Short mmCIF file of C-alpha atoms in Angstrom, two decimals:
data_model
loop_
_atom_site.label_atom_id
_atom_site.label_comp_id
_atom_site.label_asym_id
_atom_site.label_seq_id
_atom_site.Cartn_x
_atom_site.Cartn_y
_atom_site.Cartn_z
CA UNK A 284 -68.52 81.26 59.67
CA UNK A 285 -70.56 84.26 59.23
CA UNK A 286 -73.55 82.79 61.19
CA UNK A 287 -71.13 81.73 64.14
CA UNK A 288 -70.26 85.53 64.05
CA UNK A 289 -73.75 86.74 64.01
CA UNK A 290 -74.33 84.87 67.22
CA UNK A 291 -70.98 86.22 68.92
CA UNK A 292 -71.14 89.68 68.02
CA UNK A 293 -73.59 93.01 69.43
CA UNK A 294 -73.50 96.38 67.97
CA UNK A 295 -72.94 99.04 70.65
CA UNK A 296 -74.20 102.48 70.37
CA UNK A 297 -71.36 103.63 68.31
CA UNK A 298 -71.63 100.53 65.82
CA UNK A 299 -68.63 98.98 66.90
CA UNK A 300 -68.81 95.23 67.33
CA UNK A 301 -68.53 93.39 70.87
CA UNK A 302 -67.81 89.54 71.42
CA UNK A 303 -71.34 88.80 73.14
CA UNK A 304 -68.82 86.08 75.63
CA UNK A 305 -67.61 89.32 77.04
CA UNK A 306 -71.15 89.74 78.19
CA UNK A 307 -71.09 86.01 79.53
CA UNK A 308 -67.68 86.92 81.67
CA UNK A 309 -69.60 89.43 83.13
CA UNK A 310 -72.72 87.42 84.49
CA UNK A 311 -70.19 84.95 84.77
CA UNK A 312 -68.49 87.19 87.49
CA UNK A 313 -71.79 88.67 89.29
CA UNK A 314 -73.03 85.05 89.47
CA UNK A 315 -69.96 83.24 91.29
CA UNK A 316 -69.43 86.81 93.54
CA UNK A 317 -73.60 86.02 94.56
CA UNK A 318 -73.27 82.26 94.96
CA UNK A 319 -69.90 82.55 97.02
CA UNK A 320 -71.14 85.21 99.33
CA UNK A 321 -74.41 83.73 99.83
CA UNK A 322 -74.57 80.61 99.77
CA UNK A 323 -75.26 78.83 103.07
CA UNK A 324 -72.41 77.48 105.05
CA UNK A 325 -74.64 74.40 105.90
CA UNK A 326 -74.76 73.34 101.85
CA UNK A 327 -73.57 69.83 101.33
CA UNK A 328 -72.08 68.20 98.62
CA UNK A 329 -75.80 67.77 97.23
CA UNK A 330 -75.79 71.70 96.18
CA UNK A 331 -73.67 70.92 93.12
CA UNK A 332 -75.54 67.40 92.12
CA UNK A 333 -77.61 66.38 89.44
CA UNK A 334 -79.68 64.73 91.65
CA UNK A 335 -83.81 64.77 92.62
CA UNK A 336 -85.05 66.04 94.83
CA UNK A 337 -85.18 63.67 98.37
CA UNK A 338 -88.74 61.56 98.29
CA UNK A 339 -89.14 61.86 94.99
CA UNK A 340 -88.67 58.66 93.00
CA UNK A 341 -86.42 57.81 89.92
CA UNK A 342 -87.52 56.64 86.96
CA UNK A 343 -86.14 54.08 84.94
CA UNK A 344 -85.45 56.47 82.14
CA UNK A 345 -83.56 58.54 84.27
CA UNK A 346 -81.52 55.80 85.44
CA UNK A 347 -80.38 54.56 82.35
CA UNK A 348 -79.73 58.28 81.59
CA UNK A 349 -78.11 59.20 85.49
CA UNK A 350 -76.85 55.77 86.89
CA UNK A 351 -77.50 56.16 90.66
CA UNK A 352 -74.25 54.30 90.82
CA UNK A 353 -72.56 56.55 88.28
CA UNK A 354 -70.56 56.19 84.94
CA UNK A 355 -66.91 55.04 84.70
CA UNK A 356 -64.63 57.44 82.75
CA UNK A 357 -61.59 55.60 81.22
CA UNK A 358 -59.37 57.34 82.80
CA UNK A 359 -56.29 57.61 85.50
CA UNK A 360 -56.51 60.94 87.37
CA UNK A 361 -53.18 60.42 88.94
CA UNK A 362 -51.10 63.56 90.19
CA UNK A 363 -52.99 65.69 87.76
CA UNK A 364 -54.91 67.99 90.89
CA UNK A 365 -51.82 68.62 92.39
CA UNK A 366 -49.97 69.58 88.86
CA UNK A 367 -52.34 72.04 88.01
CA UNK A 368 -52.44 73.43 91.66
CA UNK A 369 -48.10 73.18 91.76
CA UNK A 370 -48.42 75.78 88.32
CA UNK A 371 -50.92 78.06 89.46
CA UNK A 372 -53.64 77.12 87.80
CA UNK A 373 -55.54 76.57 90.72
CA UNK A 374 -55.05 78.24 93.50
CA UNK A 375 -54.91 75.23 95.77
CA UNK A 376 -56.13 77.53 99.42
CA UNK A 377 -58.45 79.49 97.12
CA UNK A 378 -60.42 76.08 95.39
CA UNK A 379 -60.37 74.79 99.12
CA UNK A 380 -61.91 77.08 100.81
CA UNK A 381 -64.10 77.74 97.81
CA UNK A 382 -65.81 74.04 98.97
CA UNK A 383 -65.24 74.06 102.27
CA UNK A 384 -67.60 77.45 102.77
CA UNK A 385 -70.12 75.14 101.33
CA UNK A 386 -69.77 72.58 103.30
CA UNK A 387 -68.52 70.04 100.78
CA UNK A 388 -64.46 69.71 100.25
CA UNK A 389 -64.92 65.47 100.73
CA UNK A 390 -61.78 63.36 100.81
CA UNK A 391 -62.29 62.10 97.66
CA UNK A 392 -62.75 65.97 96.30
CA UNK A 393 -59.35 66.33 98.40
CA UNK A 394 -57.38 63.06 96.94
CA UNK A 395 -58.33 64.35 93.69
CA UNK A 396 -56.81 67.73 94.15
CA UNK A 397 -53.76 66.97 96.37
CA UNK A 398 -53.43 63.44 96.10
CA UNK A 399 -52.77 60.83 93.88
CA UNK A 400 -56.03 59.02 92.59
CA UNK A 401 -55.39 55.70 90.94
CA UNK A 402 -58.05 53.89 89.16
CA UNK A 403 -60.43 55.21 86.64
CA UNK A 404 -63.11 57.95 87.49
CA UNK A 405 -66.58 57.50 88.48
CA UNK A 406 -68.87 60.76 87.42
CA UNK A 407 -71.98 60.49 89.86
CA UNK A 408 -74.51 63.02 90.31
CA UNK A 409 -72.78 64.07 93.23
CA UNK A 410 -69.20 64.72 91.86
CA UNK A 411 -70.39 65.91 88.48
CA UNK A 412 -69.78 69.86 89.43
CA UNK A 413 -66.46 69.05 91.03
CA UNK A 414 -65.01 66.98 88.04
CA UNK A 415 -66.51 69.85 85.95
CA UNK A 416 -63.89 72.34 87.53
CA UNK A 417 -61.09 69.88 87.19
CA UNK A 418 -61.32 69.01 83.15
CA UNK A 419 -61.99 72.68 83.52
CA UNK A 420 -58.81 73.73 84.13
CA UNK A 421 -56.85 71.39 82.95
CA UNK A 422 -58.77 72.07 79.57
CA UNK A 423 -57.28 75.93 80.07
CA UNK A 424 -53.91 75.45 80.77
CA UNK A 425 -52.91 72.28 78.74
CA UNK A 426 -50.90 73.30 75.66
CA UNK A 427 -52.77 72.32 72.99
CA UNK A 428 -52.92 73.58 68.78
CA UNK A 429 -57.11 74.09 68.97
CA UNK A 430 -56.56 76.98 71.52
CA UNK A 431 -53.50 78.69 70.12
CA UNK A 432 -54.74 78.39 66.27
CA UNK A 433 -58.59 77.44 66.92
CA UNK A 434 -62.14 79.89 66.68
CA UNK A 435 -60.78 81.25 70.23
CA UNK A 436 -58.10 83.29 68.88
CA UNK A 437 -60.42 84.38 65.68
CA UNK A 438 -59.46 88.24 66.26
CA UNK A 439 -63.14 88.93 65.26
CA UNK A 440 -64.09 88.03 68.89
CA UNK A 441 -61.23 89.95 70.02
CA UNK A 442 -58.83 87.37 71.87
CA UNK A 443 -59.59 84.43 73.92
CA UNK A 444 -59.82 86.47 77.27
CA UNK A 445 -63.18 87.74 76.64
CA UNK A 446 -64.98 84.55 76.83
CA UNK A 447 -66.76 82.67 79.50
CA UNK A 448 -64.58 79.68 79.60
CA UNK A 449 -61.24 81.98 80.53
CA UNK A 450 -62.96 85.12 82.34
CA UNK A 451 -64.87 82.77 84.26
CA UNK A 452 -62.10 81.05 85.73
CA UNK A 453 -61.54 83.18 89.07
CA UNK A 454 -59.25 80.01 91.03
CA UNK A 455 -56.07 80.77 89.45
CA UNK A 456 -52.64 82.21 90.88
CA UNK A 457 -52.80 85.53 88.92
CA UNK A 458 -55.32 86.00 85.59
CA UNK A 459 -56.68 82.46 83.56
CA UNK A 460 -55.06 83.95 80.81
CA UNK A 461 -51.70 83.54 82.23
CA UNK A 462 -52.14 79.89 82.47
CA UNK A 463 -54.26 79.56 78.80
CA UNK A 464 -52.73 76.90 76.70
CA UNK A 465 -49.11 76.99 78.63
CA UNK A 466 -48.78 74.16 80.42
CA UNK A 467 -47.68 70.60 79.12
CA UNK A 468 -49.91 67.96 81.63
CA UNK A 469 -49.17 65.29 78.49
CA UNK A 470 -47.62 65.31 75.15
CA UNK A 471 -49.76 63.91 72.23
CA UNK A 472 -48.81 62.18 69.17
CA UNK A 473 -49.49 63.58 66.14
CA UNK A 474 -52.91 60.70 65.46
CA UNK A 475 -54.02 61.40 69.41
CA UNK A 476 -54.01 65.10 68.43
CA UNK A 477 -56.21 64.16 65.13
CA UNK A 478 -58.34 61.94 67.54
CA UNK A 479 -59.05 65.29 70.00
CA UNK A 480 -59.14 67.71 66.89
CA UNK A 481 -62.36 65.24 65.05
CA UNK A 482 -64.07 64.11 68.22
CA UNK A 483 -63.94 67.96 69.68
CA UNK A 484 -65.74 68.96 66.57
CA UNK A 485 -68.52 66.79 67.16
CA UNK A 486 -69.69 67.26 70.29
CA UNK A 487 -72.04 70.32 71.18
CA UNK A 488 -73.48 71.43 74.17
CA UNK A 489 -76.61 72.47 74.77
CA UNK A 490 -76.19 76.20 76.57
CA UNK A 491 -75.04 77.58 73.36
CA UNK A 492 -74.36 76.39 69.37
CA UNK A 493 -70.60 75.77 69.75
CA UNK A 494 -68.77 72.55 69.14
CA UNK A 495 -65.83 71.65 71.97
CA UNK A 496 -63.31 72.46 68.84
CA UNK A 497 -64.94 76.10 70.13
CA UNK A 498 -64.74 75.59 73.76
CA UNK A 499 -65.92 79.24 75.02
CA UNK A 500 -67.63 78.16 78.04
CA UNK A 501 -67.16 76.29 81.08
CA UNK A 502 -68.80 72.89 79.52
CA UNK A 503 -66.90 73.04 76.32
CA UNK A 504 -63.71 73.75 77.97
CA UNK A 505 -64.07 71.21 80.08
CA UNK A 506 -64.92 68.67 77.85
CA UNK A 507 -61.31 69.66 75.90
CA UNK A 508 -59.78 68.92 78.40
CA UNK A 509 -61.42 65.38 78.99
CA UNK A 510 -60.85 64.36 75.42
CA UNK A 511 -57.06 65.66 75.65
CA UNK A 512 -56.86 63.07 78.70
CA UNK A 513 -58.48 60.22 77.35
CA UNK A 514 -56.54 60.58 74.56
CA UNK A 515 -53.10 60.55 75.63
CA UNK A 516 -54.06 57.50 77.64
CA UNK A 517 -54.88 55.68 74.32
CA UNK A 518 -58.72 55.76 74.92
CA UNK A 519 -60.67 54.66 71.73
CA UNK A 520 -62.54 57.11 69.48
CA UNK A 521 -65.65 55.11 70.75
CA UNK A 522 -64.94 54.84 73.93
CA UNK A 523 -64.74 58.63 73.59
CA UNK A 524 -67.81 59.13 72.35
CA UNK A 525 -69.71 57.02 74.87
CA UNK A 526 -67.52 58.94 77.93
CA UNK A 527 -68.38 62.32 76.35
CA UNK A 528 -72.35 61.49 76.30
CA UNK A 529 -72.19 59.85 79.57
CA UNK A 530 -70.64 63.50 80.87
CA UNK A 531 -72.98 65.10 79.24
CA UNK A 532 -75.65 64.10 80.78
CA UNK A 533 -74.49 64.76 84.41
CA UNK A 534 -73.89 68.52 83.35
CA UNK A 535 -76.72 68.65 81.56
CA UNK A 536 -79.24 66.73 83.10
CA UNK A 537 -82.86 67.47 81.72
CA UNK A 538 -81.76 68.14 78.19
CA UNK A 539 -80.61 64.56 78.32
CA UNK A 540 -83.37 63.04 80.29
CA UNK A 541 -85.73 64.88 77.37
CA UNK A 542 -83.55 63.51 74.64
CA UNK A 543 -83.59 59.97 76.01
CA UNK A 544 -87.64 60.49 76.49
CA UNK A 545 -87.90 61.23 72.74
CA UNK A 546 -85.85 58.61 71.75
CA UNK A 547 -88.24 56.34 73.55
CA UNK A 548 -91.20 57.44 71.54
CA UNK A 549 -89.22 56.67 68.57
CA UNK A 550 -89.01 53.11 69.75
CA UNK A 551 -85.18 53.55 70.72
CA UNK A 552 -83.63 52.55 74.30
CA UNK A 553 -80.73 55.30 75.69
CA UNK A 554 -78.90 51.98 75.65
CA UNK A 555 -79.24 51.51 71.86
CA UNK A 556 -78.82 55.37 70.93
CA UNK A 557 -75.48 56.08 68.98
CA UNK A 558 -73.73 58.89 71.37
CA UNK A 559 -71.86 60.52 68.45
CA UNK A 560 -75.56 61.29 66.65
CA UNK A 561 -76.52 62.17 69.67
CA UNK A 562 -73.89 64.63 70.61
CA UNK A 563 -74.25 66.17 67.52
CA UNK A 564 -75.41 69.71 66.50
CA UNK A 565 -79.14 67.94 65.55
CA UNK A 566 -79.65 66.61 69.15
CA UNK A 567 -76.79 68.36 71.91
CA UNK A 568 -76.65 72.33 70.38
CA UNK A 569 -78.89 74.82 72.12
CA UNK A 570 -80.92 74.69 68.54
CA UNK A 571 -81.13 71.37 68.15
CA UNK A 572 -82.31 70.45 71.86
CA UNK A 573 -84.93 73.17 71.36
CA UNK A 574 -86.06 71.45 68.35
CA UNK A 575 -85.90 67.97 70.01
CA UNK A 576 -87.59 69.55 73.01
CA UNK A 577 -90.49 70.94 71.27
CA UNK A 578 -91.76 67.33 70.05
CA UNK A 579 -91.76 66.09 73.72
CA UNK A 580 -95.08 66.59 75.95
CA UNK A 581 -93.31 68.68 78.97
CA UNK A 582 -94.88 68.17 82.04
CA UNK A 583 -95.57 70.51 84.51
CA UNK A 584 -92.60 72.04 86.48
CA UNK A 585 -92.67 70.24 89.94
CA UNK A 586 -89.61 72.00 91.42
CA UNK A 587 -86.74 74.52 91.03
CA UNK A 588 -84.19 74.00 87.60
CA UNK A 589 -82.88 76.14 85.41
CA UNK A 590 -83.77 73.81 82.64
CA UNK A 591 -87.32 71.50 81.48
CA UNK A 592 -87.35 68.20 81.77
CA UNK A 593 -89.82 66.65 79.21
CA UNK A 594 -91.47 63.10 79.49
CA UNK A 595 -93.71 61.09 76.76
CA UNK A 596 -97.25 61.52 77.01
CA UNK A 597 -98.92 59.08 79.59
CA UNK A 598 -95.57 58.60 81.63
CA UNK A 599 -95.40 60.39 85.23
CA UNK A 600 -92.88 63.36 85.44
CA UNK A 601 -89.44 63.03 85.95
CA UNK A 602 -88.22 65.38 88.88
CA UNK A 603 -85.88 68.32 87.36
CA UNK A 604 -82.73 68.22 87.41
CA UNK A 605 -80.09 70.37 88.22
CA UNK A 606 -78.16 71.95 85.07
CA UNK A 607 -74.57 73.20 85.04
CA UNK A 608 -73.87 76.69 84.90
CA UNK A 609 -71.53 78.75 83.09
CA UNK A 610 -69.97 79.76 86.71
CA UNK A 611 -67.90 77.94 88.98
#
């Protein structure tokens, strides 16, 4: 616990400590006021994608990484969008015209908002951002015991609304906070909560050392939110695991795409790769992938990304990826 602080906590000029998320809710803020105000009103639905560059060609590592055709989520969306938008937790006109400045509120981003999707999911490179807002927010408002008793109310950070994954939701009717852990989307049993509380605890994310159980970003909130869904629809702990890797590696494209490339060299398809190892702290934390990254030849940076993409030596480079932000 005391290391978790350490990497929370800065010493102002008077020695008092400050939760280092506040800092995050801060460039969370100047980041999403630049990006709304600037981006061009031509963008398509490709600004938020995971996807390479046009003319470049995909490799077969990244497609068994980023299906082309995307990943299946087990789940039923339903009414969900337009629950979350009837309480306030998004501001339905607000979200809308958030897209439609950039050129990319689609009718399946609108079903999913306002309508009421049947069938299970389909994450694609395209819709990865988008479906990242919606577990988002449901991941905030749903009722659940890991953010009323979890590391988000530790009072050593100083409450839950000084971290990314509550300050940097700006799409609500009124503050985040008055929507944090309020609402009841689904009620789980007491095992289905278990299920959420173990898995959550597992999974780690590669923008910072925190576990979903600590979900003070964007990411981690979002994947709460996910495993709160598939599990009061009775999704396996397995199936979990394998949903949580395959969303993973949408919003987090090149860490994967490394990951899978040094599994390679160990002789081991992405197939074949266990995703609860490989969600873990020794492969998905921000430590851990800069561990993993170090024993993969990077290639030289072809194009724009906030993030490397490493390949094995002798294999041509794989075109960078996209990565989630913290931001919306």
């Amino acid at each position: 616990m005391e290391n978790e602080i350490k990497e929370h906590e800065k010493v102002d000029g008077k020695g008092s400590l400050l939760p280092a998320a506040v800092l995050l809710v801060l460039v969370v803020g100047i980041n999403f006021w630049i990006y709304t105000t600037r981006l061009p009103a031509e963008g398509s639905a490709k600004n938020d994608a995971a996807g390479p560059v046009p003319g470049e060609s995909v490799s077969a590592l990244e497609e068994a990484v980023l299906p082309s055709q995307g990943v299946r989520i087990p789940v039923v969306w339903n009414d969900l969008g337009a629950k979350l938008v009837s309480v306030g937790a998004i501001d339905g006109e607000k979200f809308i015209a958030l897209y439609e400045e950039r050129g990319a509120f689609t009718d399946e981003y609108r079903n999913l908002l306002l309508g009421g999707r049947t069938g299970a999911l389909v994450m694609t490179k395209d819709n990865a951002g988008y479906l990242l807002n919606l577990f988002w927010v449901l991941g905030l408002a749903s009722k659940n015991p890991i953010l009323d008793m979890g590391e988000m109310k530790d009072p050593v950070y100083g409450g839950p609304q000084n971290f990314a994954s509550t300050g940097g939701w700006t799409l609500a009717k009124g503050s985040a906070m008055d929507h944090y852990s309020r609402h009841l989307f689904f009620t789980l049993t007491p095992e289905q909560q278990a299920l959420v509380d173990t898995v959550s605890r597992g999974i780690f994310r590669p923008c910072c050392g925190n576990s979903t159980h600590f979900p003070d970003c964007n990411h981690g909130m979002a994947m709460l939110g996910l495993l709160e869904l598939m599990a009061s629809q009775g999704v396996s702990e397995q199936e979990m695991w394998r949903a949580a890797l395959a969303v993973n590696s949408y919003w987090f494209p090149d860490t994967y795409i490394t990951i899978a490339t040094f599994m390679k060299n160990k002789g081991v398809e992405w197939k074949d790769v266990d995703p609860k190892e490989i969600l873990g702290a020794n492969y998905s934390s921000a430590a851990g992938y800069r561990n993993i990254a170090s024993q993969v030849v990077q290639p030289t940076q072809r194009h724009g990304g906030s993030g490397g993409c490493g390949v094995s030596a002798g294999q041509a480079p794989v075109a960078q990826q996209k990565q989630g932000g913290c931001g919306i």
